[in-house]
Amino acid sequence: MPASHVSTHVRDLRREISHHDKLYYDKAAPEITDREYDALLRELRDLEDAHPDLRASDSPTQRVAGRPLEGFRPVRHRAPMQSLENTYSLEEADAFMARVEKLLPSIALRWTIEPKVDGVALSLTYRDGLLERAATRGDGTTGDDVTQNVRTIRSIPLKLDGPVPALLEIRGEVYLPKKKFTALNAGREKEGEAPFANPRNAAAGSLKLLDAAVVARRGLDAVFYGLGAVEGRGAPETQSELLRWLEKLGLPVVPKFWEADDTQGVREAIAQLEKLRHDFAFETDGAVLKLDAFKRREQVGSTSKAPRWAMAYKYEAERARTRLNDITVQVGRTGTLTPVAELEPVPIAGSRVARATLHNEEEIARKDIRIGDWVFVEKAGEVIPAVVGVDLKARTGREKKFHLPEKCPSCGSQVSRDPDLTAVRCLNPDCPAQIRRRLEHFAARGAMDIEGLGEAMVDQLVTAGLVKALPDIYALRAEEVSALERMGEKSTTNLLAGIAGSKKQPLWRLLFGLGILHVGAAAARKLAGKFHTLEKLAAAPTAELESTEDVGAVMAQSIHDFFHAPHNQKLVESLRRHGLNFGQHDERAAPASQELAGETWVLTGTLSRPRDEIAELIRRHGGTVSGSVSKKTSYLLAGEEAGSKLEKAQSLGVSVVDEATLHGRLAP
Ligand code: IVH
């Protein structure tokens, strides 16, 4: 293609991608699939790679820079990021308005009312319309530079539309859409990672990840509602103008706002917002009342912490009163007994709530919750239901106090109480409830990834007595499985093939699948990478375990205890006899081949499999894997969205290859 055509095509692609970003985010009406979108993006990236002179900081390809950060640099805000005064009382909101009116006598005032977005405050700096910096609030004066992560948020324009002041600092909120939050937590629980308590925490955690590629996958979004600093002309003079202007510049703004000129009007807006807020993609915990005219705001000023011209009215968490029909007990993977409230179903914040966790026995005693009580249930952060208290006036005296049983409800063995009384555990390693949970975890996608071995199948196998311990799945016979309900010949064959196939899974998956307390998938990878074999890991002293990246004292102790418990030693031995992959016994002594001997490889970008796995593959074929590109690097294996390592390799003349090339060399 002639150079002039390339530059036109690049421009067209950028326009097209921005157009689809708008459809996706502003209108929530995408016209193309994610896959088609990715193809456009890839085409653009390839062209920019081939023609570095066409690169531009506002290109959609610049959203993910690819290089994990060491940390976040501090950024001083041009104008301080203040907080808001809060109230839960409409009378106090009225009093706030009266106070402002008194400061500005005989002036007709106008108010705006907006949703209070429950996210993480963010400040964006645009210079000549280009996104220069994104920063968190921090202490209000200095925040963290999160530009690289914020660039991954597709609804935030890298370049503003139309004439803009030379410098513009804009304030808003980053949030994780409620739907994305639910999906993220479901995934985390499957992976054995702790779920986030609410979307706000999830957004804050995501914004502080060091790897922008991971942030991009989380699906953060943002809305803007305020002005920090402006240099140059053309900024609006009222809040309502500001919101319309920001929208015209291409920034996402609060989906609805109201204007009012008296307390009556403000109260109506607050009431309307309370109903509408559940339909927003973000969580809304209140309404923000603001003086509309910026000139009037200057006249009333601020205290050291908050402006005098604005106030947040917070909605009470949604709460319902219902009957506690029963308290049941769940036995978890590690044997912990958790009391669960079985409620007369009630609708709260748009969903039906029938169960809520009661955490532990101490919590029940502290709140004096009894079976048969009328209780108040809240959706904390609108998401997780919790029993917050008892309606004592409704007590009849027939309610029953609750104690966790002395015997495990699943296997009947004596439970053990931790000295602080918060945790009660069933210590029977053969407890069917624990086996169920452990097997579900073992087979989960993030662990041994055994297709067809989900919750229902596990339940059938354990109930039928076919599986009494984890290794039993490797001894299942076709005739036993096909005799189970709803199991045809085909599903039996598939299940058994999945189970047999899992024997070859890499060591880290087995290690994670064992469900050792505190050992998540990430730590399992690090441990497998360091110790290479299960035997070495099991024999390692705690100090050596602790010297592994991401492994602390608590985890090290837990790993040590696990492998020293006789029943686990039996379990491990049995898995070994069934032929599971415990890792290379001696990496150097028994490599798969010497094809890559003497070569140093560096991996970058998104690859089809986790980097650790590919690194392992290279090592097994005699190669060395290094973390950074240098003159000594033999090959850079570059996946999608390769960033600075690719640039460095190109500048040093290091050969860049793709995964297919690697596999081609290793093919028999
Ligand atoms: S205006 C000078 N408007 O709530 C502070 N803030 O609890 C002006 N927030 O710091 C803030 N939604 O991070 C404003 N529509 C909205 C908001 C909002 C959420 C956040 C903001 C603020 C915090 C105070």
XYZ file of C-alpha atoms and ligand atoms in Angstrom:
692
model
C 0.000 0.000 0.000
C 1.388 3.474 -0.811
C 2.218 5.537 2.266
C -0.601 8.033 1.702
C -3.138 5.192 1.513
C -1.824 3.686 4.707
C -2.247 6.920 6.586
C -5.819 7.354 5.260
C -6.626 3.777 6.198
C -5.179 4.236 9.680
C -7.272 7.367 10.133
C -10.418 5.571 8.939
C -9.765 2.634 11.244
C -9.323 4.952 14.221
C -12.591 6.695 13.395
C -14.402 3.442 12.975
C -13.101 2.083 16.286
C -14.040 5.280 18.137
C -17.488 5.087 16.578
C -17.919 1.544 17.902
C -16.621 2.583 21.319
C -19.369 5.207 21.453
C -22.055 2.760 20.371
C -20.865 0.279 22.946
C -20.547 2.632 25.873
C -22.757 5.664 25.355
C -25.625 3.945 23.660
C -25.118 0.408 24.986
C -26.032 -0.700 21.466
C -22.986 -2.264 19.793
C -23.317 -2.982 16.094
C -20.415 -5.386 15.860
C -19.299 -8.325 17.977
C -16.344 -8.109 20.350
C -14.459 -10.363 18.007
C -15.027 -8.010 15.055
C -14.026 -5.100 17.234
C -10.826 -6.883 18.219
C -10.078 -7.603 14.558
C -10.329 -3.885 13.726
C -8.075 -3.071 16.616
C -5.561 -5.686 15.572
C -5.488 -4.399 12.008
C -4.789 -0.912 13.283
C -2.105 -2.147 15.644
C -0.356 -4.070 12.873
C -0.346 -1.008 10.636
C 1.008 1.183 13.406
C 3.710 -1.388 14.158
C 4.719 -1.453 10.531
C 4.625 2.356 10.269
C 5.836 3.748 13.578
C 5.650 7.295 12.195
C 1.852 6.953 12.156
C 1.672 6.216 15.880
C -0.371 8.718 17.906
C -1.035 8.967 21.607
C -4.782 9.212 21.004
C -4.956 6.075 18.876
C -7.321 3.412 20.283
C -4.329 1.057 20.273
C -2.735 3.108 23.015
C -5.343 2.025 25.540
C -3.234 -0.863 26.785
C 0.439 -0.125 26.943
C 1.265 -3.666 28.033
C 4.081 -3.088 30.476
C 3.306 -3.837 34.121
C 4.200 -0.959 36.420
C 6.582 -1.092 39.350
C 4.286 1.186 41.322
C 2.295 4.388 40.990
C 3.888 7.799 40.786
C 2.433 10.565 42.937
C 0.594 13.382 41.139
C -0.280 16.756 42.638
C -3.789 17.900 41.767
C -4.079 21.408 40.329
C -7.227 21.956 42.367
C -7.788 19.906 45.540
C -10.141 16.929 45.387
C -12.477 17.554 48.262
C -15.076 15.392 49.915
C -18.749 16.095 50.538
C -20.716 16.669 53.654
C -23.217 13.847 54.158
C -26.650 13.514 55.643
C -29.366 10.881 55.887
C -32.022 13.448 56.813
C -34.162 15.500 54.456
C -34.512 18.178 57.151
C -30.742 18.547 57.243
C -30.725 18.851 53.460
C -33.304 21.654 53.772
C -31.181 23.301 56.472
C -28.127 23.106 54.205
C -30.023 24.944 51.452
C -31.241 27.551 53.930
C -27.650 28.123 55.102
C -26.481 28.782 51.561
C -29.445 31.097 50.937
C -28.482 33.065 54.013
C -24.962 33.498 52.677
C -26.357 34.792 49.386
C -29.315 36.937 50.432
C -31.854 38.138 47.880
C -30.410 36.094 45.034
C -32.632 33.524 43.333
C -30.674 30.248 43.560
C -30.812 27.237 41.316
C -29.817 23.725 42.403
C -28.812 20.618 40.543
C -29.392 17.137 41.874
C -27.284 14.226 40.595
C -26.709 10.610 41.501
C -23.896 10.078 43.988
C -21.883 7.440 42.188
C -20.417 4.838 44.542
C -17.101 4.407 42.776
C -13.531 5.630 43.055
C -12.860 9.342 42.539
C -10.751 10.128 39.500
C -9.217 13.259 38.024
C -8.415 13.448 34.312
C -6.108 16.016 32.762
C -6.522 16.842 29.089
C -3.924 19.061 27.436
C -5.015 20.500 24.107
C -7.757 17.916 24.127
C -5.438 14.908 24.603
C -5.594 12.730 27.690
C -2.383 13.472 29.531
C -2.908 12.086 33.007
C -5.364 10.242 35.218
C -5.012 10.328 38.994
C -6.793 8.974 42.040
C -7.798 11.295 44.854
C -5.170 10.132 47.339
C -5.163 12.564 50.236
C -7.001 15.189 48.181
C -3.843 17.128 47.343
C -1.699 14.345 45.878
C -2.998 11.187 44.267
C -1.572 8.216 42.345
C -0.857 8.307 38.648
C -3.144 5.632 37.187
C -2.980 6.841 33.574
C -1.949 3.499 32.149
C -4.898 1.721 33.734
C -7.398 4.456 32.953
C -6.408 4.315 29.304
C -7.938 0.842 29.187
C -11.395 2.249 29.971
C -12.957 2.387 26.555
C -15.584 5.006 27.399
C -12.901 7.541 28.378
C -11.836 9.394 25.233
C -8.107 9.664 24.630
C -8.940 12.788 22.628
C -11.833 15.169 23.272
C -14.203 16.253 20.520
C -14.334 19.889 19.481
C -12.682 23.074 20.715
C -11.441 22.736 24.289
C -9.492 24.885 26.737
C -5.718 24.360 26.576
C -5.767 22.531 29.892
C -8.734 20.830 31.443
C -8.924 18.892 34.692
C -12.105 16.862 34.976
C -13.478 15.025 37.989
C -15.581 11.941 38.126
C -15.816 8.412 39.308
C -14.505 5.068 38.044
C -16.806 2.141 38.698
C -17.182 -1.522 37.914
C -20.613 -2.083 36.314
C -22.854 -4.151 38.576
C -23.070 -6.973 36.010
C -19.309 -7.117 35.569
C -18.933 -7.214 39.352
C -21.164 -10.271 39.645
C -19.258 -12.070 36.902
C -15.876 -11.110 38.341
C -16.755 -12.437 41.774
C -18.167 -15.672 40.387
C -14.868 -16.203 38.576
C -12.820 -15.372 41.644
C -14.706 -17.787 43.838
C -14.167 -20.528 41.283
C -10.460 -19.783 41.304
C -10.398 -19.945 45.088
C -9.697 -16.221 45.353
C -11.503 -14.046 47.871
C -14.491 -12.280 46.282
C -14.710 -8.477 46.482
C -17.197 -7.246 49.078
C -18.819 -4.742 46.713
C -18.345 -3.106 43.297
C -16.591 -0.109 44.853
C -13.846 -2.254 46.341
C -13.581 -4.157 43.097
C -13.153 -0.899 41.158
C -10.567 0.411 43.619
C -8.668 -2.887 43.507
C -8.772 -2.983 39.716
C -7.528 0.580 39.345
C -4.506 -0.298 41.474
C -3.445 -3.372 39.500
C 0.017 -3.014 38.096
C -0.719 -4.816 34.874
C -2.921 -2.759 32.561
C -3.730 -5.811 30.449
C -5.484 -7.340 33.449
C -7.289 -4.057 34.152
C -8.546 -4.017 30.565
C -10.236 -7.378 31.059
C -12.055 -6.229 34.202
C -14.313 -3.892 32.193
C -14.175 -0.723 34.276
C -16.290 2.255 33.287
C -16.504 5.877 34.424
C -18.768 8.924 34.713
C -17.802 12.549 35.127
C -19.543 15.382 36.931
C -17.050 18.058 37.900
C -14.363 20.495 36.934
C -10.964 20.728 38.597
C -8.774 23.313 36.939
C -9.201 25.077 33.591
C -6.621 27.091 31.696
C -7.804 28.918 28.614
C -11.249 29.921 27.561
C -14.471 28.167 26.820
C -15.434 26.426 30.056
C -19.106 26.515 31.132
C -20.447 28.543 34.030
C -23.063 26.327 35.605
C -23.307 22.662 36.589
C -26.074 21.919 34.093
C -24.057 23.516 31.289
C -20.984 21.593 32.439
C -22.729 18.241 32.221
C -24.025 18.983 28.708
C -20.605 20.266 27.651
C -18.716 17.247 29.003
C -21.086 15.018 27.095
C -20.416 16.984 23.901
C -16.685 16.570 24.425
C -17.284 12.834 24.362
C -17.018 12.107 28.079
C -19.499 9.835 29.842
C -21.571 11.852 32.320
C -24.138 10.968 34.987
C -27.104 9.433 33.136
C -29.626 11.839 34.671
C -29.709 15.053 36.651
C -32.416 17.400 37.889
C -32.661 21.164 38.291
C -34.704 22.756 41.063
C -35.079 26.140 42.695
C -36.579 25.312 46.052
C -36.611 22.624 48.743
C -39.812 21.175 47.309
C -38.198 20.665 43.898
C -35.061 19.200 45.468
C -37.084 16.704 47.518
C -38.978 15.594 44.433
C -35.721 15.018 42.544
C -34.300 13.040 45.476
C -37.403 10.844 45.509
C -37.311 10.252 41.750
C -33.639 9.385 41.829
C -34.227 6.896 44.647
C -36.499 4.906 42.340
C -34.400 5.246 39.197
C -31.026 4.483 40.717
C -31.389 0.711 40.546
C -31.460 0.886 36.763
C -28.058 2.567 36.535
C -25.035 0.449 35.635
C -23.226 1.783 38.729
C -24.272 1.737 42.355
C -25.793 4.955 43.630
C -25.746 5.505 47.354
C -27.204 8.995 47.399
C -28.065 12.261 45.685
C -25.638 15.179 45.414
C -27.172 18.654 45.760
C -25.087 21.388 44.184
C -25.441 25.093 43.617
C -25.783 25.373 39.876
C -23.885 28.627 39.190
C -20.088 28.477 39.572
C -19.993 32.208 40.385
C -22.259 31.617 43.400
C -20.087 28.697 44.494
C -17.080 30.988 44.652
C -19.061 33.366 46.828
C -19.873 30.730 49.464
C -16.467 28.988 49.279
C -15.253 25.851 51.020
C -14.112 24.626 54.386
C -10.758 22.869 54.506
C -12.429 19.569 53.652
C -15.620 20.137 51.721
C -17.363 22.784 49.654
C -20.134 24.818 51.338
C -22.110 24.769 48.100
C -22.751 21.034 47.898
C -24.056 18.240 50.072
C -24.735 14.538 49.693
C -28.068 13.139 50.792
C -27.542 9.424 51.364
C -30.252 6.827 50.883
C -30.752 4.297 53.616
C -29.483 0.889 52.519
C -32.438 -1.093 51.218
C -33.804 -3.078 54.033
C -36.680 -5.477 54.519
C -38.295 -7.174 57.486
C -38.910 -10.877 57.187
C -39.185 -14.119 59.112
C -36.119 -16.193 59.923
C -37.540 -19.637 59.279
C -34.443 -21.594 60.111
C -30.689 -21.552 60.445
C -28.901 -24.227 58.476
C -25.240 -25.141 58.562
C -22.932 -25.373 55.574
C -19.699 -27.332 55.672
C -16.987 -25.785 53.515
C -14.034 -27.298 51.698
C -11.769 -26.895 54.701
C -14.405 -28.142 57.126
C -15.542 -24.766 58.448
C -19.163 -24.746 59.606
C -21.029 -21.618 58.475
C -24.519 -20.758 59.709
C -26.910 -19.660 56.960
C -30.190 -17.789 57.485
C -33.130 -19.424 55.709
C -35.534 -16.531 55.239
C -39.128 -16.145 54.207
C -38.331 -14.768 50.717
C -38.540 -10.965 50.391
C -37.772 -8.603 47.540
C -34.899 -6.207 48.288
C -33.407 -3.730 45.818
C -34.910 -5.507 42.880
C -34.096 -9.127 43.718
C -35.598 -11.928 45.796
C -33.675 -12.736 48.944
C -34.203 -16.132 50.597
C -30.839 -16.793 52.204
C -28.193 -14.701 53.899
C -24.933 -15.582 55.585
C -24.773 -15.253 59.349
C -20.962 -15.461 59.325
C -20.360 -17.306 62.598
C -21.816 -18.208 65.943
C -20.390 -15.214 67.748
C -22.061 -12.840 65.326
C -25.411 -14.553 65.944
C -24.971 -14.224 69.706
C -23.914 -10.602 69.439
C -27.043 -9.703 67.466
C -29.130 -12.139 69.543
C -30.657 -13.683 66.433
C -33.046 -16.570 67.145
C -34.877 -18.983 64.876
C -38.439 -17.727 64.349
C -37.455 -14.083 64.826
C -38.572 -11.273 62.601
C -35.299 -9.931 61.285
C -34.108 -6.973 59.249
C -32.248 -7.899 56.119
C -30.126 -5.430 54.202
C -28.366 -5.662 50.947
C -25.016 -4.255 51.916
C -23.660 -2.278 48.988
C -26.908 -3.385 47.353
C -25.307 -6.708 46.563
C -24.694 -9.125 49.408
C -27.648 -9.778 51.695
C -27.004 -9.737 55.434
C -29.149 -10.025 58.547
C -28.529 -6.746 60.366
C -30.780 -7.034 63.356
C -33.836 -8.417 65.092
C -37.247 -6.826 65.531
C -37.343 -7.406 69.291
C -40.865 -5.990 69.632
C -42.164 -8.887 67.564
C -40.705 -11.557 69.907
C -43.244 -14.005 71.278
C -40.925 -16.061 73.470
C -41.274 -19.091 71.251
C -38.111 -18.249 69.277
C -35.231 -20.668 69.573
C -31.615 -19.809 70.307
C -29.123 -21.238 67.887
C -25.858 -23.024 68.516
C -23.628 -24.607 65.985
C -23.867 -28.366 66.419
C -21.252 -30.328 68.338
C -21.346 -32.875 65.544
C -20.795 -32.198 61.852
C -24.198 -32.142 60.096
C -22.719 -34.070 57.206
C -20.629 -36.839 58.771
C -21.586 -36.726 62.431
C -18.044 -36.457 63.746
C -17.153 -34.252 66.676
C -16.379 -30.658 65.620
C -13.482 -28.617 66.900
C -13.704 -25.056 68.121
C -10.898 -22.572 67.627
C -9.902 -20.972 70.935
C -11.418 -17.622 69.892
C -14.718 -19.408 69.167
C -15.192 -17.790 65.781
C -14.374 -20.843 63.676
C -15.913 -24.246 64.186
C -14.511 -27.003 62.036
C -15.216 -30.578 61.121
C -11.833 -32.290 61.245
C -12.882 -35.506 59.545
C -10.977 -35.645 56.259
C -13.487 -38.164 54.935
C -16.521 -35.969 55.641
C -18.809 -36.253 52.565
C -19.675 -32.538 52.606
C -16.009 -31.623 52.554
C -15.303 -34.207 49.852
C -18.053 -32.654 47.736
C -16.641 -29.136 48.121
C -13.070 -30.341 47.657
C -13.904 -32.321 44.569
C -15.840 -29.415 43.063
C -12.796 -27.259 43.636
C -10.362 -29.895 42.340
C -12.302 -30.265 39.078
C -13.033 -26.545 38.575
C -11.916 -24.760 35.451
C -9.210 -22.802 37.262
C -7.814 -26.014 38.813
C -7.718 -29.464 37.143
C -10.354 -28.337 34.632
C -12.298 -31.589 34.340
C -15.187 -31.098 31.994
C -18.492 -32.589 33.135
C -17.450 -32.828 36.780
C -19.527 -29.962 38.139
C -21.587 -29.596 41.302
C -24.420 -31.906 40.211
C -22.135 -34.702 39.009
C -20.020 -34.489 42.158
C -23.168 -34.756 44.226
C -24.298 -37.859 42.333
C -20.931 -39.573 42.670
C -20.622 -38.885 46.393
C -24.258 -39.741 47.145
C -23.967 -43.035 45.259
C -20.925 -43.854 47.365
C -18.680 -44.151 44.302
C -16.367 -41.414 45.529
C -15.303 -41.307 49.170
C -11.995 -39.531 48.610
C -10.520 -37.416 45.827
C -8.419 -40.152 44.186
C -11.508 -42.350 43.795
C -12.463 -40.444 40.641
C -9.439 -41.977 38.917
C -10.703 -45.469 39.688
C -14.246 -44.968 38.379
C -15.443 -47.637 35.984
C -17.731 -46.952 33.012
C -20.446 -49.356 34.174
C -20.637 -47.652 37.575
C -20.967 -44.192 36.060
C -23.455 -45.107 33.356
C -25.683 -46.658 35.998
C -26.188 -43.192 37.518
C -29.272 -41.207 36.685
C -29.169 -39.181 33.456
C -25.810 -40.671 32.464
C -25.820 -42.045 28.937
C -22.964 -43.842 27.268
C -21.660 -40.699 25.623
C -21.637 -38.557 28.745
C -19.987 -41.394 30.666
C -17.225 -41.697 28.060
C -16.715 -37.926 28.041
C -16.545 -37.702 31.802
C -14.054 -40.540 32.115
C -11.951 -39.120 29.297
C -11.935 -35.742 31.058
C -10.861 -37.351 34.320
C -8.124 -39.404 32.659
C -6.917 -36.365 30.706
C -6.553 -34.355 33.897
C -3.688 -36.615 35.007
C -1.450 -34.709 32.619
C -2.341 -31.260 33.927
C 0.643 -29.162 34.944
C 1.845 -29.295 38.517
C 0.467 -25.885 39.522
C -3.070 -26.941 38.651
C -2.754 -30.045 40.810
C -1.272 -27.990 43.603
C -4.080 -25.450 43.459
C -6.642 -28.227 43.040
C -5.544 -29.857 46.304
C -7.233 -26.952 48.055
C -4.486 -26.193 50.564
C -5.709 -23.413 52.851
C -4.548 -19.979 51.555
C -2.958 -21.347 48.365
C -4.601 -19.629 45.385
C -3.893 -20.201 41.714
C -1.259 -17.478 41.499
C 0.728 -18.805 44.456
C 0.427 -22.347 43.108
C 2.091 -21.234 39.880
C 4.923 -19.564 41.736
C 5.451 -22.617 43.929
C 5.416 -25.018 41.002
C 7.843 -22.754 39.155
C 10.230 -22.802 42.074
C 10.052 -26.376 43.341
C 9.325 -28.211 40.058
C 8.037 -31.373 41.738
C 5.384 -32.097 44.307
C 7.830 -34.215 46.292
C 10.279 -31.345 46.671
C 7.541 -28.967 47.640
C 6.080 -31.378 50.193
C 9.496 -31.849 51.780
C 10.435 -28.159 51.817
C 10.989 -26.512 55.203
C 8.756 -23.478 55.873
C 11.673 -21.060 55.493
C 12.272 -22.286 51.973
C 8.582 -22.099 51.126
C 8.490 -18.573 52.463
C 11.326 -17.493 50.221
C 8.984 -17.990 47.253
C 7.536 -14.831 45.734
C 3.967 -14.163 46.983
C 4.245 -16.759 49.772
C 4.027 -15.417 53.314
C 4.500 -17.074 56.685
C 0.857 -18.086 57.050
C 0.739 -19.765 53.664
C 4.092 -21.450 54.181
C 2.892 -22.917 57.484
C -0.341 -24.049 55.889
C 1.507 -25.832 53.073
C 3.858 -27.454 55.555
C 0.969 -28.628 57.750
C -0.922 -29.954 54.772
C 1.877 -32.210 53.574
C 2.673 -33.395 57.088
C -0.858 -34.535 57.908
C -0.967 -38.348 57.516
C -4.290 -38.354 55.650
C -2.909 -35.907 53.083
C 0.221 -37.994 52.695
C -2.081 -40.906 51.934
C -3.991 -38.765 49.464
C -0.840 -37.617 47.673
C 0.513 -41.162 47.508
C -2.738 -42.389 46.043
C -2.743 -39.641 43.377
C 0.816 -40.573 42.509
C -0.146 -44.213 42.076
C -2.931 -43.158 39.716
C -0.251 -41.549 37.554
C -0.900 -37.854 38.027
C 1.752 -35.450 36.848
C 3.778 -34.413 39.881
C 6.246 -32.406 37.784
C 9.670 -33.276 36.367
C 11.672 -35.246 38.864
C 14.849 -33.693 37.767
C 14.402 -31.086 35.144
C 17.875 -31.139 33.750
C 18.261 -34.900 33.954
C 15.064 -35.724 32.138
C 14.248 -33.013 29.641
C 11.777 -33.616 26.848
C 14.387 -32.651 24.239
C 17.426 -30.444 23.729
C 15.916 -28.573 20.803
C 16.203 -25.199 22.519
C 19.505 -25.821 24.318
C 21.654 -22.724 24.647
C 18.802 -20.375 23.729
C 17.406 -17.616 25.904
C 13.726 -16.812 25.430
C 11.669 -13.867 26.611
C 7.854 -13.985 26.603
C 5.577 -10.983 26.132
C 2.016 -10.064 25.261
C -1.094 -12.185 25.560
C -0.365 -15.815 24.734
C -2.783 -18.691 24.250
C -1.730 -20.239 27.559
C -0.439 -18.759 30.815
C 3.165 -17.609 30.514
C 4.346 -20.016 33.217
C 3.157 -22.953 31.170
C 4.941 -21.827 28.039
C 8.064 -21.031 30.043
C 7.924 -24.536 31.462
C 7.645 -25.958 27.955
C 10.720 -24.019 26.815
C 12.695 -25.188 29.843
C 11.722 -28.797 29.284
C 13.232 -28.542 25.827
C 16.514 -27.234 27.153
C 15.909 -23.495 26.755
C 16.328 -20.734 29.305
C 13.588 -18.186 30.019
C 14.409 -14.662 31.049
C 12.214 -11.772 32.151
C 13.761 -9.008 30.123
C 15.080 -8.442 26.629
C 18.813 -7.892 26.195
C 21.452 -8.480 23.548
C 21.759 -12.022 24.908
C 18.130 -12.822 24.124
C 17.818 -15.412 21.360
C 14.100 -15.044 20.707
C 11.221 -12.859 21.839
C 8.010 -14.862 21.815
C 5.399 -12.147 21.266
C 1.677 -12.648 21.751
C -1.030 -10.118 21.179
C -0.727 -6.655 22.618
C 3.011 -6.945 23.006
C 4.377 -3.652 24.264
C 7.754 -2.304 25.293
C 9.579 -5.641 25.157
C 8.664 -5.912 21.501
C 10.015 -2.433 20.832
C 13.204 -3.234 22.675
C 13.676 -6.521 20.811
C 13.190 -4.756 17.505
C 15.666 -2.062 18.411
C 18.267 -4.665 19.427
C 17.627 -6.791 16.370
C 16.430 -9.758 18.446
C 14.335 -12.268 16.458
C 10.637 -11.994 17.216
C 8.567 -15.151 16.781
C 5.014 -16.231 17.501
C 3.685 -19.265 19.350
C 3.183 -21.277 16.172
C 6.898 -20.975 15.424
C 7.804 -22.296 18.861
C 5.406 -25.222 18.594
C 6.655 -25.915 15.073
C 10.184 -26.360 16.400
C 9.050 -28.649 19.184
C 6.799 -30.802 17.004
C 8.039 -34.405 16.850
S -19.146 16.506 43.499
C -15.796 19.037 45.992
N -20.781 14.788 42.447
O -18.431 11.419 46.455
C -16.324 17.668 45.879
N -19.103 13.988 43.909
O -18.302 11.460 49.330
C -17.314 17.653 44.784
N -19.107 11.551 44.194
O -15.422 13.207 46.653
C -17.757 16.310 44.501
N -20.790 11.162 42.846
O -15.697 11.327 44.811
C -19.737 14.959 43.267
N -22.292 13.374 41.402
C -21.252 13.557 42.213
C -20.608 12.484 42.867
C -19.547 12.738 43.718
C -19.892 10.625 43.644
C -18.007 11.275 45.129
C -16.807 12.169 44.984
C -16.720 12.877 46.307
C -17.340 11.860 47.210
C -17.752 12.447 48.523
